Coordinates of N, CA, C and O in Angstrom, one line a residue:
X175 N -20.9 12.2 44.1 CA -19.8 13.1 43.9 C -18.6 12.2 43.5 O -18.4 11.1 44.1
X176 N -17.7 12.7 42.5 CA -16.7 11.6 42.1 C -15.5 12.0 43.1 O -15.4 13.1 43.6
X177 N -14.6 11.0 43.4 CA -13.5 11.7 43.7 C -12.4 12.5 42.9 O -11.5 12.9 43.6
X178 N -12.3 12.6 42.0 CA -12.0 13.7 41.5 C -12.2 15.3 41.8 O -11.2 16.0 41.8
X179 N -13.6 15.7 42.2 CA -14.8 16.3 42.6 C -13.9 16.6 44.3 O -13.1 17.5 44.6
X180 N -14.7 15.1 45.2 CA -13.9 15.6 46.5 C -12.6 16.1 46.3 O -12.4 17.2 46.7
X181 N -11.3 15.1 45.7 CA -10.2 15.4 46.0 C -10.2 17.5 45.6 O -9.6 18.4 46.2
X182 N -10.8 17.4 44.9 CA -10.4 18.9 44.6 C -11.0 20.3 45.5 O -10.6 21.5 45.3
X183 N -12.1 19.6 46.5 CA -12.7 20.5 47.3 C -11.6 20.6 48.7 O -11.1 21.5 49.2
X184 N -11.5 18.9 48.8 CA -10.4 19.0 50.0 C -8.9 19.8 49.4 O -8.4 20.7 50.2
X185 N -8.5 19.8 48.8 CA -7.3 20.9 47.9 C -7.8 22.5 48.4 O -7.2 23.2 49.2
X186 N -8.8 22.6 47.9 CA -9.2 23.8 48.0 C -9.4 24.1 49.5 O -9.1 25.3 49.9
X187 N -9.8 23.5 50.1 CA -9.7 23.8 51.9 C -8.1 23.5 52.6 O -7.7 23.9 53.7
X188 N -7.5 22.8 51.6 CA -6.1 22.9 52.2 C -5.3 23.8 51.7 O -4.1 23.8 51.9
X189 N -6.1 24.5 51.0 CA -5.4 26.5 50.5 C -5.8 27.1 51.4 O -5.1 27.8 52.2
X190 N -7.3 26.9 51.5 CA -7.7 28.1 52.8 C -7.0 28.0 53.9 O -6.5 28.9 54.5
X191 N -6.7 26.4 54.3 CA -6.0 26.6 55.8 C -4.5 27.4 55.7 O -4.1 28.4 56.3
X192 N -3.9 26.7 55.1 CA -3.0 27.5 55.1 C -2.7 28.5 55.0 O -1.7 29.0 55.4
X193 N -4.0 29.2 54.0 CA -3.2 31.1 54.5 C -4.3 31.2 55.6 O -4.5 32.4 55.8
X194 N -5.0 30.5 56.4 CA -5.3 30.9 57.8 C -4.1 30.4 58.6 O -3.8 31.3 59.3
X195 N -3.8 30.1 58.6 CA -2.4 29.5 59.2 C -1.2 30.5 58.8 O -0.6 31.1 59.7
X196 N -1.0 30.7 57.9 CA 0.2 31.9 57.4 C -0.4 33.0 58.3 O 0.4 33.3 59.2
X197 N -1.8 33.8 58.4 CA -2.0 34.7 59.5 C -2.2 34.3 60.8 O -2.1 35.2 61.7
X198 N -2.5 33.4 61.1 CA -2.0 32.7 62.4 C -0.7 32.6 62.8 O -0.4 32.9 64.0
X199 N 0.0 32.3 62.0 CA 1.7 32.5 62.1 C 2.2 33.5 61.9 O 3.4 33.5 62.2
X200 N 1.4 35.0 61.2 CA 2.0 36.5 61.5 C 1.8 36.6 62.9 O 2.9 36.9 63.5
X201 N 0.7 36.4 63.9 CA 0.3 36.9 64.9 C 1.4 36.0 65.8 O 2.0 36.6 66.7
X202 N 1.5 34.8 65.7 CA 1.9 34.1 66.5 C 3.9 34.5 66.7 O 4.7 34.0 67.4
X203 N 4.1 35.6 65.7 CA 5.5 35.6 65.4 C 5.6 37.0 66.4 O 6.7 37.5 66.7
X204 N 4.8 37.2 66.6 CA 4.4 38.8 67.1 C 4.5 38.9 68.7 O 4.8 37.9 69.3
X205 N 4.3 40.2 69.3 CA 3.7 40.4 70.5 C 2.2 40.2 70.6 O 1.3 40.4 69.8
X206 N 2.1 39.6 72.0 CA 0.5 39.3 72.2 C -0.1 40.7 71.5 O 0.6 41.7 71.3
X207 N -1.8 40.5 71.1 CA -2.1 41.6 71.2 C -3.2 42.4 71.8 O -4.4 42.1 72.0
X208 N -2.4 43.4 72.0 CA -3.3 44.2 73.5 C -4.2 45.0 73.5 O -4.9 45.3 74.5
X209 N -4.3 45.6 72.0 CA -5.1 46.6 71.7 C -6.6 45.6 71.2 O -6.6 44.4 70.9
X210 N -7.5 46.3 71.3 CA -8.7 45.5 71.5 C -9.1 44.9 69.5 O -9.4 43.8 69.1
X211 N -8.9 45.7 68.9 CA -8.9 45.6 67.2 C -7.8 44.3 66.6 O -7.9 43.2 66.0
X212 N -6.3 45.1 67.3 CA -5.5 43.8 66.8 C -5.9 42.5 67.9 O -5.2 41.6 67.4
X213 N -6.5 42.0 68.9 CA -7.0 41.2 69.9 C -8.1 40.1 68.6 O -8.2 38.9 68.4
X214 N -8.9 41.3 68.2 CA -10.1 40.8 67.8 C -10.0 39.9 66.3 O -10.9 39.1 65.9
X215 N -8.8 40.3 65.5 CA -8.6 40.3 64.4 C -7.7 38.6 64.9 O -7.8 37.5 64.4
X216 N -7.0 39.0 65.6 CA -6.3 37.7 66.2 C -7.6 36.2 66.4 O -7.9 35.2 65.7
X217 N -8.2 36.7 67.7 CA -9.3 35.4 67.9 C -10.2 35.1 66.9 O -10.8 34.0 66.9
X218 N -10.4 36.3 65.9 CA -11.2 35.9 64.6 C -10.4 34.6 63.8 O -10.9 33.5 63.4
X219 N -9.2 35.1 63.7 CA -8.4 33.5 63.1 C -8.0 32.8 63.6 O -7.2 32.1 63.0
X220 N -8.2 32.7 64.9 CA -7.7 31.6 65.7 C -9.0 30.5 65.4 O -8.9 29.4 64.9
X221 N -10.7 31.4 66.0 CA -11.7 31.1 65.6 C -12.1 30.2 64.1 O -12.7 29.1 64.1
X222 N -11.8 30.7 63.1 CA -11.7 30.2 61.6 C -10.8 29.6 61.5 O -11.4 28.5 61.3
X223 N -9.5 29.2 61.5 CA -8.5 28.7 61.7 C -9.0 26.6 62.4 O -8.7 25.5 61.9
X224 N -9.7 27.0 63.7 CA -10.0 25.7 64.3 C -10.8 25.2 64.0 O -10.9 24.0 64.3
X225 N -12.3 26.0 63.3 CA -13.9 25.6 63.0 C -13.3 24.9 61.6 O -13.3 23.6 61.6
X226 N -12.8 25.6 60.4 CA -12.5 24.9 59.3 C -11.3 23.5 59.5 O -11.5 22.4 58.9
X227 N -10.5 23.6 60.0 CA -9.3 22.5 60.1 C -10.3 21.4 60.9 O -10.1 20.2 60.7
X228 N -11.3 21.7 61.7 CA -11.9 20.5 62.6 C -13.2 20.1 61.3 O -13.5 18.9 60.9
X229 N -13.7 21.1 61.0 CA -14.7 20.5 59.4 C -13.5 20.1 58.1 O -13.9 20.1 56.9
X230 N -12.6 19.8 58.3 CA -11.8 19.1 57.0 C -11.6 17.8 57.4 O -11.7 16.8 56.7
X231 N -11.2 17.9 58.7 CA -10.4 16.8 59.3 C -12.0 15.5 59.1 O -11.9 14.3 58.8
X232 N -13.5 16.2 59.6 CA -14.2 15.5 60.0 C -14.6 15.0 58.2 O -14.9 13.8 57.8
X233 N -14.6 16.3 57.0 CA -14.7 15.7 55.7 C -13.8 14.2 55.4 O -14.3 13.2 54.9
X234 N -12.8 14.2 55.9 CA -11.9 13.2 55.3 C -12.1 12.2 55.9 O -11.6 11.2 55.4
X235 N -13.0 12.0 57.4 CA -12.9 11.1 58.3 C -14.2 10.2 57.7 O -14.6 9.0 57.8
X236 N -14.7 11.3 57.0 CA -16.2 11.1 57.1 C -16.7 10.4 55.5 O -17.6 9.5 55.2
X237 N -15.3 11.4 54.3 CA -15.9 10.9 53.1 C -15.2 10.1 52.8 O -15.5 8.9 52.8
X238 N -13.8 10.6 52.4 CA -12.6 10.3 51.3 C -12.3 9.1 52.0 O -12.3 8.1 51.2
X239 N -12.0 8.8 53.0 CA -11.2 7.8 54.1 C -12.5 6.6 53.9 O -12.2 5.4 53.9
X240 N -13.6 6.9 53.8 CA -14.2 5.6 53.6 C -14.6 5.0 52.3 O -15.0 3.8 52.2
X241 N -14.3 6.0 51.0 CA -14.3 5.4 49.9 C -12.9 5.3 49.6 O -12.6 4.6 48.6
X242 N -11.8 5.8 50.2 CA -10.4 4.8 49.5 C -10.4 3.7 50.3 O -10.0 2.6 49.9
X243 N -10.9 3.8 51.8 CA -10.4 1.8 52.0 C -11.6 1.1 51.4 O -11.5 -0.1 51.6
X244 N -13.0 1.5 50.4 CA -13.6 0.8 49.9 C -12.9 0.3 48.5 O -13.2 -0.7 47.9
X245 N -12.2 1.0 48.2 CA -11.7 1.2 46.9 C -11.8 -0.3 46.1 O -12.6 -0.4 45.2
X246 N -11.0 -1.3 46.5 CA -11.0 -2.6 46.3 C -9.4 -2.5 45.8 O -9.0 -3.6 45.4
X247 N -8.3 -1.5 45.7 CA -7.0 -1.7 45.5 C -6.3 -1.6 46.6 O -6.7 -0.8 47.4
X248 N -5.3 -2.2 46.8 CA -4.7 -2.9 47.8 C -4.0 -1.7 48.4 O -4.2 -1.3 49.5
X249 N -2.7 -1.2 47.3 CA -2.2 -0.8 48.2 C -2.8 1.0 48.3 O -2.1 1.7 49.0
X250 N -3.8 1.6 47.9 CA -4.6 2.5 48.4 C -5.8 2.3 49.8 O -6.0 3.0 50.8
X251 N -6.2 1.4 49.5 CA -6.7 0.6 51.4 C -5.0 0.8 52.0 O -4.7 1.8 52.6
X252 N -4.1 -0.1 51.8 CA -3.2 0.2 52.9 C -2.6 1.5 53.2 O -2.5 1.6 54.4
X253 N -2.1 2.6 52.2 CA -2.1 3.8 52.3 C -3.1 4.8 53.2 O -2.8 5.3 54.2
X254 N -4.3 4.9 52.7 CA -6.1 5.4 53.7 C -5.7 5.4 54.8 O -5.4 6.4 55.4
X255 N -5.6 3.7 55.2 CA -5.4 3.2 56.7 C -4.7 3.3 57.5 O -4.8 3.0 58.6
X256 N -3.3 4.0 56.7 CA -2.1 4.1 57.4 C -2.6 5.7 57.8 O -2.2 6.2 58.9
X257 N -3.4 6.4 56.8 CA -3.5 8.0 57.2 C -4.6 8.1 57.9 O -4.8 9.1 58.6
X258 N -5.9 6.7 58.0 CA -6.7 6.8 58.9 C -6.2 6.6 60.5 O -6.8 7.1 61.4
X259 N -5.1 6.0 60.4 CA -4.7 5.6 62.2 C -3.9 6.5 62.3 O -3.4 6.5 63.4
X260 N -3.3 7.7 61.3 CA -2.9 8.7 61.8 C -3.5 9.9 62.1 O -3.0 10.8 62.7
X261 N -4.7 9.9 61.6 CA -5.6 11.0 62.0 C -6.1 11.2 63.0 O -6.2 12.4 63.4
X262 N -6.4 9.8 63.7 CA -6.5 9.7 65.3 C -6.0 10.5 66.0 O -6.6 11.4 66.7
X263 N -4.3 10.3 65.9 CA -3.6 10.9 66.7 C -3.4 12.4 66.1 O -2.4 13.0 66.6
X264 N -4.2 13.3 65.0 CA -3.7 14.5 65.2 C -5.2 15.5 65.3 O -5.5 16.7 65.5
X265 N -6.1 14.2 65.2 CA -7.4 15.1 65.9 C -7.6 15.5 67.3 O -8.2 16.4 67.8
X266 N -6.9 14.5 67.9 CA -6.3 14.2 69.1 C -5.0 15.2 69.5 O -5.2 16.1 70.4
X267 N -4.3 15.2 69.1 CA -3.5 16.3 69.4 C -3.9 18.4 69.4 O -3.5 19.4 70.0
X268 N -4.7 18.0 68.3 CA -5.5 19.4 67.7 C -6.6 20.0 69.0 O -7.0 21.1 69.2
X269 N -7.0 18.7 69.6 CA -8.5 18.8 70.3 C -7.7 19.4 71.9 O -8.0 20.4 72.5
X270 N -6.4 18.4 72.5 CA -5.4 18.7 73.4 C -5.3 20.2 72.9 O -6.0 21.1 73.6
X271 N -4.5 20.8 71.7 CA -4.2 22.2 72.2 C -5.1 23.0 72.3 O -4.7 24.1 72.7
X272 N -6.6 22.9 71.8 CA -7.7 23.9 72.0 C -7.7 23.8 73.4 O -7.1 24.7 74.0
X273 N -8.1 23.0 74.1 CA -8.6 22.9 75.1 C -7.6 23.5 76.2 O -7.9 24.3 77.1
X274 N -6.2 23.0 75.9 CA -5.2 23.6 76.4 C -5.0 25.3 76.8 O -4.8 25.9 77.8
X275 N -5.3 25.7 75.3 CA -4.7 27.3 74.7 C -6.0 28.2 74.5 O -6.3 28.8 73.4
X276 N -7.1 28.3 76.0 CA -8.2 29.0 76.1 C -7.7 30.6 75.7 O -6.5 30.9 75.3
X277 N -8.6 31.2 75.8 CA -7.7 32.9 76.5 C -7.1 33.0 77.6 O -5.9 33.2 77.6
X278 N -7.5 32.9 78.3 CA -7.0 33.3 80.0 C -5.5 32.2 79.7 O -4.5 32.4 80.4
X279 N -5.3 31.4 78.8 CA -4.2 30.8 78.9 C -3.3 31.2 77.9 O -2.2 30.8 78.1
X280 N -3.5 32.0 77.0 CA -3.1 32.7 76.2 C -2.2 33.8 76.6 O -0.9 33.9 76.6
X281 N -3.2 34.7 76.9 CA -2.6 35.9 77.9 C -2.0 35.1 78.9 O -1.4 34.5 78.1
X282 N -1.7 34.6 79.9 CA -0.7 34.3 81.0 C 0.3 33.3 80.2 O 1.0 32.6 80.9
X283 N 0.6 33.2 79.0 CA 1.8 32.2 78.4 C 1.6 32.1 76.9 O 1.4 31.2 76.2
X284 N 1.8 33.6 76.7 CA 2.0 34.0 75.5 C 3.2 33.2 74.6 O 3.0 32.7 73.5
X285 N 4.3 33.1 75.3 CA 5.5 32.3 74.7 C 5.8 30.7 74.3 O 6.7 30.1 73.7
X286 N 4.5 30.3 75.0 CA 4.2 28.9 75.6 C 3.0 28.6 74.1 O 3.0 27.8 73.2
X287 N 2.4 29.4 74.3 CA 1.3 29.3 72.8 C 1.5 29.8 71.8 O 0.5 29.7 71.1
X288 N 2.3 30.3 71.5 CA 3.3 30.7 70.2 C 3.5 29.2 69.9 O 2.9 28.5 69.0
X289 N 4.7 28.7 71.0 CA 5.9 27.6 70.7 C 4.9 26.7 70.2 O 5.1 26.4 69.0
X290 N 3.6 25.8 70.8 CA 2.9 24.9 70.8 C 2.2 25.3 69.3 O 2.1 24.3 68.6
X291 N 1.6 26.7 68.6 CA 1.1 27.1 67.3 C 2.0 26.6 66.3 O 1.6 26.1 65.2
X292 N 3.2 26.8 66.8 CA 3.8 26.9 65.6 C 4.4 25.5 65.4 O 5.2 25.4 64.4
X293 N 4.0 24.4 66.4 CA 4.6 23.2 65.7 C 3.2 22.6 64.9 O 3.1 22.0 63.8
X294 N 2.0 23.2 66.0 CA 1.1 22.6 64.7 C 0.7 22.6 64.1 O -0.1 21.7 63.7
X295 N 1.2 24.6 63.2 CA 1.0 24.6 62.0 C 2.1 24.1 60.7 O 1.9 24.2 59.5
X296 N 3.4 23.7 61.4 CA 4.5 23.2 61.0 C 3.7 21.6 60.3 O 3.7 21.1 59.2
X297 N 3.1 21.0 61.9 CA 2.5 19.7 61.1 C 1.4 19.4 60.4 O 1.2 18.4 59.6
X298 N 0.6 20.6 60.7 CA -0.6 20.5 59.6 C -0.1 20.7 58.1 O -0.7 20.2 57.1
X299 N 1.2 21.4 58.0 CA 1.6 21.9 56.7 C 2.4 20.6 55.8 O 2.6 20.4 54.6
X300 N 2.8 19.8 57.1 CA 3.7 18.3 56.7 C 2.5 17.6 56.2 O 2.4 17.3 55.0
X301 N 1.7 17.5 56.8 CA 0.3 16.6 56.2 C -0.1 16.9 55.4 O -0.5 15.9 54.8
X302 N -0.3 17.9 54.8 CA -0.9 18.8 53.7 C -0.2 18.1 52.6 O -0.8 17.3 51.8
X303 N 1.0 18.4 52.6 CA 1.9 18.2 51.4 C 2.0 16.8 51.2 O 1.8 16.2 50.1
X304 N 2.4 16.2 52.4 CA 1.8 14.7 52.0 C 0.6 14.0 51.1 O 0.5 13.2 50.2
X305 N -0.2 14.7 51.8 CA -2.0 14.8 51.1 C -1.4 14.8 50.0 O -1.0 13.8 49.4
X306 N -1.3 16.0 49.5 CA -1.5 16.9 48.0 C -0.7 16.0 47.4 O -1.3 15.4 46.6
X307 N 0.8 15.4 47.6 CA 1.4 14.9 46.7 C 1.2 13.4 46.7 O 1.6 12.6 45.9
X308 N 0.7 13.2 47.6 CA 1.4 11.3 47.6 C 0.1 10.7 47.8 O 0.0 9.9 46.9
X309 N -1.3 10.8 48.6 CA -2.5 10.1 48.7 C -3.6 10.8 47.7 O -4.3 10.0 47.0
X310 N -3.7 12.2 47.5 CA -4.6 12.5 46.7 C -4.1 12.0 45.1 O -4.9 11.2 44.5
X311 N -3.0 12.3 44.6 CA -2.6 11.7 43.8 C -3.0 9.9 42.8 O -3.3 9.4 41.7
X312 N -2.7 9.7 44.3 CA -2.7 7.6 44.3 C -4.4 7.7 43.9 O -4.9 6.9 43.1
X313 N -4.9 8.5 44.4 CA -6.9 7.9 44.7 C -6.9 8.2 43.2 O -7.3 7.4 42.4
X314 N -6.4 9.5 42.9 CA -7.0 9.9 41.2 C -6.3 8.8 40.4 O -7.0 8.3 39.6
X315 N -5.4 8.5 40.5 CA -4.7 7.2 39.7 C -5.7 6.2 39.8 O -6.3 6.1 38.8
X316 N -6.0 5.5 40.6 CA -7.0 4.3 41.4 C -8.4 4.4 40.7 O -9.1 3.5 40.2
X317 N -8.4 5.8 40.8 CA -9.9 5.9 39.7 C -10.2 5.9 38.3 O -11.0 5.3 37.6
X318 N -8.8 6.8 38.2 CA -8.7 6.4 36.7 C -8.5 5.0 35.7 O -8.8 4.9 34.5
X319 N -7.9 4.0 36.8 CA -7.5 3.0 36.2 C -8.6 2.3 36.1 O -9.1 1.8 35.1
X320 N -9.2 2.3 37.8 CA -10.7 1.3 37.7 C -11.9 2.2 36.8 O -12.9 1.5 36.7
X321 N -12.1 3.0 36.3 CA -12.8 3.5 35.4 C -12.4 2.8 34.0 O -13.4 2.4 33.3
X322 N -11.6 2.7 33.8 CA -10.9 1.9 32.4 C -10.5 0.4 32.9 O -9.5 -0.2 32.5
X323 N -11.1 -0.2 33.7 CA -11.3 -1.3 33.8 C -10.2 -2.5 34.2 O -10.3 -3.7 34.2
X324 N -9.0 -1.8 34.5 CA -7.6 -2.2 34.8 C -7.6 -1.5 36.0 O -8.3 -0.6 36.5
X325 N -6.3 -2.2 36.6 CA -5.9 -1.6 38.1 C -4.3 -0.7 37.5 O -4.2 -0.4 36.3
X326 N -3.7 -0.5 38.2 CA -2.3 0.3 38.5 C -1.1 -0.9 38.6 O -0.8 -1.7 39.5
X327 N -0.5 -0.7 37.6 CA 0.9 -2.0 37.9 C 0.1 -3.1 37.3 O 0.9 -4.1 37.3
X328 N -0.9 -3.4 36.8 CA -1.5 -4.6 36.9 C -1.4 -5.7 37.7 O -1.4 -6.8 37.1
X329 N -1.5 -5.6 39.3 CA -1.6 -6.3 40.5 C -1.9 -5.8 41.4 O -1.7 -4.6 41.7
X330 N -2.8 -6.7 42.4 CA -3.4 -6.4 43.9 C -2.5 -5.3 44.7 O -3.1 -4.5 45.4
X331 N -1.0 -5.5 44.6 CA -0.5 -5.0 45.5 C 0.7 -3.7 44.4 O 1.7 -4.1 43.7
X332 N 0.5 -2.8 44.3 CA 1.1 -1.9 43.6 C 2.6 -1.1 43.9 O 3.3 -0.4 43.1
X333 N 2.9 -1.4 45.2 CA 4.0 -0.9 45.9 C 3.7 -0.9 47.3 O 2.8 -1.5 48.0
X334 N 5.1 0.6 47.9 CA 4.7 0.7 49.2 C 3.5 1.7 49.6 O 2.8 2.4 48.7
X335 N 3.3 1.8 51.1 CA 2.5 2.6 51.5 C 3.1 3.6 52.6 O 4.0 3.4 53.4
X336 N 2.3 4.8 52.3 CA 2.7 6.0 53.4 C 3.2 5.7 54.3 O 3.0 4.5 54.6
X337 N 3.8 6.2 54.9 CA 4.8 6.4 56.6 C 3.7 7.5 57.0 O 3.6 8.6 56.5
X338 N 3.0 7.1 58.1 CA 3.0 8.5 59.3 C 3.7 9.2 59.9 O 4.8 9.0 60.5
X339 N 3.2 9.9 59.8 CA 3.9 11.2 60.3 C 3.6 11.7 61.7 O 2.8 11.0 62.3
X340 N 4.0 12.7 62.3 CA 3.8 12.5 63.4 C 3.2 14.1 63.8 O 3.6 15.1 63.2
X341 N 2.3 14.1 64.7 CA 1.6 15.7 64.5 C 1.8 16.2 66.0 O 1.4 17.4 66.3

């Protein structure tokens, strides 16, 4: 598969999350809900919401992140690596609020799991845009160039690299 190919699948899963997330954030803007239909329609996207964001997180860990630090350009390995040692920390933080934000903890601190939802669909959404604009970008550049037999800038080192962010 080229990256061209992946970058465009991972795009497309960072559409879905986010309007799982935009209905995650109707509900979360809301009153708990009590009635068993709006209840069900809730944990359905809490459910899809965390199965797909934990199957993206593991695509990028698993595909993209090891063919850009193979890449052989300098400053896309340093970019990857900068978003590889930041993925740590928000698989890590994602894995904390499931385990955190059961049901039974839900219902007893409704206000408490609101507040905690909504920063981390605030940071999944900072990541996102990061992605979309500044790393997926660089890889299609990277390919295009090493396909045509030249690099980017014409040197090992092309500029700066990403800032992490914090999730």
């Amino acid at each position: 598969m080229t990256m061209r190919v992946e970058i465009e699948r991972l795009r497309n899963e960072h559409r879905r999350l986010l309007s799982l997330a935009g209905h995650l954030g109707r509900h979360v803007a809301g009153a708990f809900p009590h009635d068993a239909k709006a209840r069900d329609d809730f944990n359905a996207v809490r459910t899809r919401f965390r199965t797909e964001l934990i199957a993206h997180l593991k695509r990028e860990d698993w595909v993209l992140y090891p063919s850009l630090l193979a890449s052989g350009d300098r400053q896309l390995t340093d970019t990857a690596q900068n978003y590889v040692d930041e993925m740590g920390h928000i698989s890590e933080a994602f894995a904390n609020y499931s385990r955190q934000w059961l049901p039974d903890a839900i219902a007893a601190d409704w206000a408490g799991y609101c507040a905690a939802t909504k920063g981390i669909l605030e940071a999944l959404a900072a990541r996102i845009e990061r992605e979309d604009a500044g790393l997926y970008p660089l890889a299609l550049t990277v390919e295009a160039v090493n396909a045509q037999g030249g690099r980017p800038g014409g040197s090992p080192d092309t500029g700066a690299t990403a800032q992490p962010s914090a999730f």
